[in-house]
CSV table of C-alpha atoms and ligand atoms in Angstrom, one decimal:
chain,number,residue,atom,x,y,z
A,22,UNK,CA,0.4,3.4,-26.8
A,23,UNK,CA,0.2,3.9,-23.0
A,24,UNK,CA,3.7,1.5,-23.0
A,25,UNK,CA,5.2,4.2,-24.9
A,26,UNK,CA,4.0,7.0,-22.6
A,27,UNK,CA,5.1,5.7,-19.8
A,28,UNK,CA,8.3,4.6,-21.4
A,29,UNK,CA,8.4,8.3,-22.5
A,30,UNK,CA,7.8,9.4,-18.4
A,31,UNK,CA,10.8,6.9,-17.6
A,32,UNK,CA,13.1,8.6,-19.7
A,33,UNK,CA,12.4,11.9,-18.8
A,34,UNK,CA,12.7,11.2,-15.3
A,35,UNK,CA,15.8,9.9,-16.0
A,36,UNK,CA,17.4,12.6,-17.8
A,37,UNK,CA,16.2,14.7,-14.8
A,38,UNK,CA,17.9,12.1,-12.2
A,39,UNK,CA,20.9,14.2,-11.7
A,40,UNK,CA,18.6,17.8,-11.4
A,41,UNK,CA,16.4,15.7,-8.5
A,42,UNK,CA,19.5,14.1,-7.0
A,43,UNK,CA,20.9,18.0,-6.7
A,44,UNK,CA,17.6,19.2,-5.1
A,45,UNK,CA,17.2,16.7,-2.6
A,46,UNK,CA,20.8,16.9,-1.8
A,47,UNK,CA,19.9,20.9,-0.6
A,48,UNK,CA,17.4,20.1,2.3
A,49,UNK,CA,19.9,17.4,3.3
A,50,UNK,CA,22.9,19.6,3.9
A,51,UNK,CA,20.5,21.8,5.8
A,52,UNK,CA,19.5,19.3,7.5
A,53,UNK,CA,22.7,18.5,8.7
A,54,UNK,CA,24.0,21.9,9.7
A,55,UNK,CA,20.5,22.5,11.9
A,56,UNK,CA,21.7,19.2,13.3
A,57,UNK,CA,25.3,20.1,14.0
A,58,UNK,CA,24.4,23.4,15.6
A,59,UNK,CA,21.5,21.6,17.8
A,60,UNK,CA,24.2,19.5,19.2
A,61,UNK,CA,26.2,22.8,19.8
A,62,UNK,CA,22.7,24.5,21.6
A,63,UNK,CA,21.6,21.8,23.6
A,64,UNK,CA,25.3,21.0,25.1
A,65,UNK,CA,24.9,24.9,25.9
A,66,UNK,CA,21.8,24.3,27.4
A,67,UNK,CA,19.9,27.2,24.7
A,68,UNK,CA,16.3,25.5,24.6
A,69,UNK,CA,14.7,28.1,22.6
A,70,UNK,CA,17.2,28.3,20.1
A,71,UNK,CA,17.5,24.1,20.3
A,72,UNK,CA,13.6,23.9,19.4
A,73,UNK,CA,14.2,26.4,16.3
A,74,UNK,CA,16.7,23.9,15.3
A,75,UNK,CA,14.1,21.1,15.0
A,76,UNK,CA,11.4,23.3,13.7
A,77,UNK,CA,13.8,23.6,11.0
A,78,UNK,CA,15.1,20.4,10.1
A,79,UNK,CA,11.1,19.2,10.2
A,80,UNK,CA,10.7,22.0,7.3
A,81,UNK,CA,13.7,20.6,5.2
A,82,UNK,CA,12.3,16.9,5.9
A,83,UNK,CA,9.3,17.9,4.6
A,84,UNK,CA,10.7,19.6,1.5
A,85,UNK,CA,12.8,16.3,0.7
A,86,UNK,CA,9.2,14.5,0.9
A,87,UNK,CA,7.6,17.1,-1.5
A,88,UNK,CA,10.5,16.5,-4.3
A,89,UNK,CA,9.9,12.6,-3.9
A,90,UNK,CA,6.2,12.7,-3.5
A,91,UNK,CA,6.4,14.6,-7.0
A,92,UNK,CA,8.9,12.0,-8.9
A,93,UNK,CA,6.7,9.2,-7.3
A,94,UNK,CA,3.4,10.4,-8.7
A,95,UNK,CA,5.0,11.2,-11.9
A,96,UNK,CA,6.6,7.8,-12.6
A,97,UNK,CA,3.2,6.1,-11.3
A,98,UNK,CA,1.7,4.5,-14.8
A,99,UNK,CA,-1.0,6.1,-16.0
A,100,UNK,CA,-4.9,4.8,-15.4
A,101,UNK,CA,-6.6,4.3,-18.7
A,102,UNK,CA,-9.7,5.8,-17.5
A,103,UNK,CA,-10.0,9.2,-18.3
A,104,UNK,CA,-11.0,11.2,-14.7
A,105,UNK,CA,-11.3,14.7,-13.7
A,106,UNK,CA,-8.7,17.3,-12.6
A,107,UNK,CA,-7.6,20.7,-11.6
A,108,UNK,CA,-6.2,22.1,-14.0
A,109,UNK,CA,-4.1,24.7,-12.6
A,110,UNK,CA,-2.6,22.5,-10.2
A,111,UNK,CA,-1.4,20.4,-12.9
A,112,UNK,CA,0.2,22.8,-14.7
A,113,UNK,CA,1.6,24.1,-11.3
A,114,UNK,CA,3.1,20.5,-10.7
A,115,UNK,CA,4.3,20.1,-14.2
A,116,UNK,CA,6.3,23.7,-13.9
A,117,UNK,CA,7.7,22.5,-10.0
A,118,UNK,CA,8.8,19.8,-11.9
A,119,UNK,CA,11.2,21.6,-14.5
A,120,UNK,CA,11.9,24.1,-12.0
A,121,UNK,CA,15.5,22.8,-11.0
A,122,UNK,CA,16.0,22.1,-15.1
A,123,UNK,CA,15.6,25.5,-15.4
A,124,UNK,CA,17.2,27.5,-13.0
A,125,UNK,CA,20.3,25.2,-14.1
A,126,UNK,CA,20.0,26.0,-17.9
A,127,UNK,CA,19.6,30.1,-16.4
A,128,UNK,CA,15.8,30.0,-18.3
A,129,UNK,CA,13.3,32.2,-16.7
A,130,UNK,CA,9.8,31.2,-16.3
A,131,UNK,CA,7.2,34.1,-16.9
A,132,UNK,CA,3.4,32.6,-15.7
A,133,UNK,CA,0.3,34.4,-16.6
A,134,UNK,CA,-1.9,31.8,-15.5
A,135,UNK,CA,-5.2,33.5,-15.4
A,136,UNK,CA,-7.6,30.5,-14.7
A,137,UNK,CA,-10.2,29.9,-11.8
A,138,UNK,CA,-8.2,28.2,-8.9
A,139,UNK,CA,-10.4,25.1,-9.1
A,140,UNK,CA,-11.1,24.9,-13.0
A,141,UNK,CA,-11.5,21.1,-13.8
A,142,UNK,CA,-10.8,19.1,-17.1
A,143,UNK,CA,-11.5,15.5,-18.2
A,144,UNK,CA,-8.4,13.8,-18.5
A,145,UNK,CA,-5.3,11.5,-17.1
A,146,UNK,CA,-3.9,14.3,-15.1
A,147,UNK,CA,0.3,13.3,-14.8
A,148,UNK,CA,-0.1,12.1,-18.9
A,149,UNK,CA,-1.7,16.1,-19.3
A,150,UNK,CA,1.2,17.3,-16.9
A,151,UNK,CA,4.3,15.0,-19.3
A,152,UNK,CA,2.6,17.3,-22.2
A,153,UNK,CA,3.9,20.3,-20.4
A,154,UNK,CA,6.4,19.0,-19.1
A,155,UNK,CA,7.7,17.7,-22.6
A,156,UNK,CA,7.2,21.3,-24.2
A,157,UNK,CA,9.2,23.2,-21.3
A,158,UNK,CA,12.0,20.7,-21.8
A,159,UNK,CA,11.7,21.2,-25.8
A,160,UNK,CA,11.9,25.1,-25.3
A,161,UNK,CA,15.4,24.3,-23.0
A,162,UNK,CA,17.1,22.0,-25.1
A,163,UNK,CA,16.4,24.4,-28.1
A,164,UNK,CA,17.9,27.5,-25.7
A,165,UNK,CA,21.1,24.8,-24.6
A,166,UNK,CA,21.3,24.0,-28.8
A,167,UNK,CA,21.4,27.4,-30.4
A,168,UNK,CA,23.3,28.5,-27.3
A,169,UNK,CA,21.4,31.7,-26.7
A,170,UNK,CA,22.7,34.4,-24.6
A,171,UNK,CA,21.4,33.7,-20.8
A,172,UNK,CA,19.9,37.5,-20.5
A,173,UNK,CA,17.5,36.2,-23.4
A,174,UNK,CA,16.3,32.9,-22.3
A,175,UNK,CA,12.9,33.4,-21.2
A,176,UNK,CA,9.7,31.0,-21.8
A,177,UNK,CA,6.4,32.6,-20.9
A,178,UNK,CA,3.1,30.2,-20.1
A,179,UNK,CA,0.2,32.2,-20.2
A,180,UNK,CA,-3.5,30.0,-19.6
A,181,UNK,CA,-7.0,32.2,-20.0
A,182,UNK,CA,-10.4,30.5,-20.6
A,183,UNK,CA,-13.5,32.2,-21.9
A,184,UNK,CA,-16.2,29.6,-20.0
A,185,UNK,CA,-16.2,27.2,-23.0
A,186,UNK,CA,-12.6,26.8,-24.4
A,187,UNK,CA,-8.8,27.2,-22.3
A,188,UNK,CA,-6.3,28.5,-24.3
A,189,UNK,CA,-2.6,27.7,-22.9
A,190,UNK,CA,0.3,29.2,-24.8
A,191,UNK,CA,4.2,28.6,-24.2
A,192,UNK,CA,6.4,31.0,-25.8
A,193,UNK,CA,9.9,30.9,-26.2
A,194,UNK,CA,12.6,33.5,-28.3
A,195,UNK,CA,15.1,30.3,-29.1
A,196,UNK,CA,15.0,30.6,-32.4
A,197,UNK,CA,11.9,28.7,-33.3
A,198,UNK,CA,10.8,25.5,-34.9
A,199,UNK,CA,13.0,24.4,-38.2
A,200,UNK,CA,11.5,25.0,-41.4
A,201,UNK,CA,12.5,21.9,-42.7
A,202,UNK,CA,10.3,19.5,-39.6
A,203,UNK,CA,7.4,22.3,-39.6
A,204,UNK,CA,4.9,20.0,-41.6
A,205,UNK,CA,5.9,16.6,-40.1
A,206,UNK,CA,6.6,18.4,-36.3
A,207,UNK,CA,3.8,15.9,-34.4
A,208,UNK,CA,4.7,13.1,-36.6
A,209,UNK,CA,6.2,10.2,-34.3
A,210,UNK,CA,10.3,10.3,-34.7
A,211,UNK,CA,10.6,13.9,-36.1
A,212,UNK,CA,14.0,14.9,-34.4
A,213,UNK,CA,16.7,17.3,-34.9
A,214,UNK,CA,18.5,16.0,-31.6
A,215,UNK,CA,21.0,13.3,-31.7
A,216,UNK,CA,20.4,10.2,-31.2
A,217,UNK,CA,20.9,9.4,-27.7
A,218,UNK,CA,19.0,13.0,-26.5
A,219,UNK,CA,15.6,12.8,-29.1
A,220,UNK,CA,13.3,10.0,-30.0
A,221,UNK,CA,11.2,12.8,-32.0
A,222,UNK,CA,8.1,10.9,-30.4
A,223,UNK,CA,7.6,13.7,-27.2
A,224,UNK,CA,4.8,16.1,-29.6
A,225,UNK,CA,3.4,13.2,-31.2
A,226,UNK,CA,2.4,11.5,-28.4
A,227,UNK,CA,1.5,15.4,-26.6
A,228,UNK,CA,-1.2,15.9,-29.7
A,229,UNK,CA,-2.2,12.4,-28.5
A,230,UNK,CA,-2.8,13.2,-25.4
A,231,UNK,CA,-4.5,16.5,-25.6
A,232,UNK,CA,-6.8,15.2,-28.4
A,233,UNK,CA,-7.7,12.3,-26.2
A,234,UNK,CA,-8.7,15.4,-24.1
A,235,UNK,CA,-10.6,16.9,-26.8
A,236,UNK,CA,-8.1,19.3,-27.1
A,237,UNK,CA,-5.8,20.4,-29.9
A,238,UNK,CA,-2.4,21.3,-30.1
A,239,UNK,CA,-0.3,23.4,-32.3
A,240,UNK,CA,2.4,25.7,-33.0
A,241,UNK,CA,3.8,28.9,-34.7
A,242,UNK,CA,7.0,30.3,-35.4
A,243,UNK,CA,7.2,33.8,-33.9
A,244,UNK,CA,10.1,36.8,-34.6
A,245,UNK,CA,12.1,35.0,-32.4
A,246,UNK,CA,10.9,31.7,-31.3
A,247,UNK,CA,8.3,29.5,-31.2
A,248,UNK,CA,4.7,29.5,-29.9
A,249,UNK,CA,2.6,26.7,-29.1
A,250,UNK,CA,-1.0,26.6,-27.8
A,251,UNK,CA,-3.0,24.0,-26.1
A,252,UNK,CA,-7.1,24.6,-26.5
A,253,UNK,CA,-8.9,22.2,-24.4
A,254,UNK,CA,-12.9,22.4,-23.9
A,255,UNK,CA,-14.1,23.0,-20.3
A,256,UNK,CA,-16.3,20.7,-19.2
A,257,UNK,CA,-19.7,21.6,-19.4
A,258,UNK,CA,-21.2,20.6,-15.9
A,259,UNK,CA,-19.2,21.1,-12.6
A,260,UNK,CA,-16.4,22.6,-14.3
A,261,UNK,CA,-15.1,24.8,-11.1
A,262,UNK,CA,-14.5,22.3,-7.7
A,263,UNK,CA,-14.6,24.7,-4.9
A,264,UNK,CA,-12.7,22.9,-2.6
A,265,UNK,CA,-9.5,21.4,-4.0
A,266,UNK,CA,-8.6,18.0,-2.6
B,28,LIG,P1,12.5,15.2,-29.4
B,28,LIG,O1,12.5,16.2,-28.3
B,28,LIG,O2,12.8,13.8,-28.9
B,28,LIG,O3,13.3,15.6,-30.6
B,28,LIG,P2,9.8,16.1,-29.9
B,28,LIG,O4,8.7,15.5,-30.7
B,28,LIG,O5,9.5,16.5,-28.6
B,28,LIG,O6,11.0,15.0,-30.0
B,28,LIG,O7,10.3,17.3,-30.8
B,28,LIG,C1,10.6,17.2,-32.1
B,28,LIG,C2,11.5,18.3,-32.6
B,28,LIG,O8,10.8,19.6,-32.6
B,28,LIG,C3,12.8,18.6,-31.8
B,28,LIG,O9,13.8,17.7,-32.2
B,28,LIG,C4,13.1,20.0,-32.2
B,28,LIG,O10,13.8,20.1,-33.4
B,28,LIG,C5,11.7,20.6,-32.5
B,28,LIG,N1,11.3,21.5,-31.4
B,28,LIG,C6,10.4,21.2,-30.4
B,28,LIG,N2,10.2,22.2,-29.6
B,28,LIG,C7,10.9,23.2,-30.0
B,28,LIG,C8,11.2,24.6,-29.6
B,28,LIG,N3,10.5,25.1,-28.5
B,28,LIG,N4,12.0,25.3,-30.3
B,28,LIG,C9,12.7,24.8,-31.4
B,28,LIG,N5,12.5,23.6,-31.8
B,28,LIG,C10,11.7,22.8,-31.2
């Protein structure tokens, strides 16, 4: 089972390979004009305006590093020991990670995360962050399928917790869940993508993941779309870490 999650990781990163490859190119052509015009400044003899240069390309280097720290850690396989984590931060990584996805398919992202800033959950952290992951990319393939209008593609992640139970919801208006897959929709190789996009194996192994969390997972169809909600227990001792590492 943790073969095929990490198989699952693979191809997602992947299909996102030309999305990365398009973000890291950004700090690199930034990179190179701040280099260009240093050359200009210090020929010129302008220190102060030389050292903003540098400051800058520093910046953009360390942006590059952030995009490949984030595709390192998410390819990394998964430990099969269940540990703790924050869980705002991984939903925080998960969204960076689809960020590029979605500004390409014109999606806005709406967060309402309302969660302590150092809540903690039992679980493999980048396995919980390929469950949201998976879901976001669902709710854009579903926008890119029934081709709705880009004024209406919006996906909203709203997270609240009451002490004892989180309740994360992701709401989308693209059209919703077909009637037809509704009953069998977290049972492995339920797809209505072709075959070289959907294995029909990304929710089955998400309700895996999330009940290995002592979680649940489900969905509704809405007017327009479709809603899905993540509960997961909070743990019941040293559930909030003040100082995030
Ligand atoms: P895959 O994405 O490989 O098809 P999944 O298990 O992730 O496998 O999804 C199964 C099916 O559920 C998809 O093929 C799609 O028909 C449907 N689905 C999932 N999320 C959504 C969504 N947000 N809106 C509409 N349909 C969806």
């Amino acid at each position: 089972e943790y073969q095929i999650l990490q198989v699952a990781k693979l191809s997602t990163l992947g299909e996102m390979a030309s999305a990365i490859a398009h973000e890291i190119n950004q700090p690199l052509a930034v990179i190179r004009m701040a280099a260009a015009n240093a050359r200009r400044l210090l020929s010129n003899g302008e220190e102060a305006a030389l050292l903003a240069k540098l400051e800058r390309i520093d910046e953009q280097v360390e942006r590059a590093k952030r995009i490949i720290d984030q595709v390192r850690r998410y390819g990394r396989k998964p430990s099969l020991r269940s540990e703790r984590f924050v869980l705002p931060r991984a939903i925080d990584l998960a969204i960076s990670f689809v960020a590029e996805q979605y500004r390409m398919a014109d999606i806005r992202l709406v967060l309402d995360i309302d969660l302590p800033d150092g809540l903690i959950v039992e679980g493999e952290q980048t396995l919980f962050e390929q469950v949201i992951v998976n879901l976001l990319l669902n709710a854009r393939d579903a926008y890119e399928s029934e081709d709705v209008a880009n004024e209406r593609r919006m996906v909203t992640i709203q997270a609240v917790t009451d002490g004892i139970k989180i309740h994360i919801t992701l709401t989308d208006s693209a059209g919703g869940i077909r009637k037809d897959i509704m009953n069998n929709l977290f049972e492995p190789f339920t797809t209505t993508k072709p075959d070289d996009k959907g294995t029909g194996l990304g929710l089955s192994l998400s309700r895996n993941i999330v009940r290995k969390m002592n979680g649940e997972i489900g969905v509704e169809n809405i007017e327009d779309g479709a809603r899905f909600v993540i509960v997961l227990p909070v743990p019941a001792t040293a559930s909030i870490e003040r100082s995030v590492a």
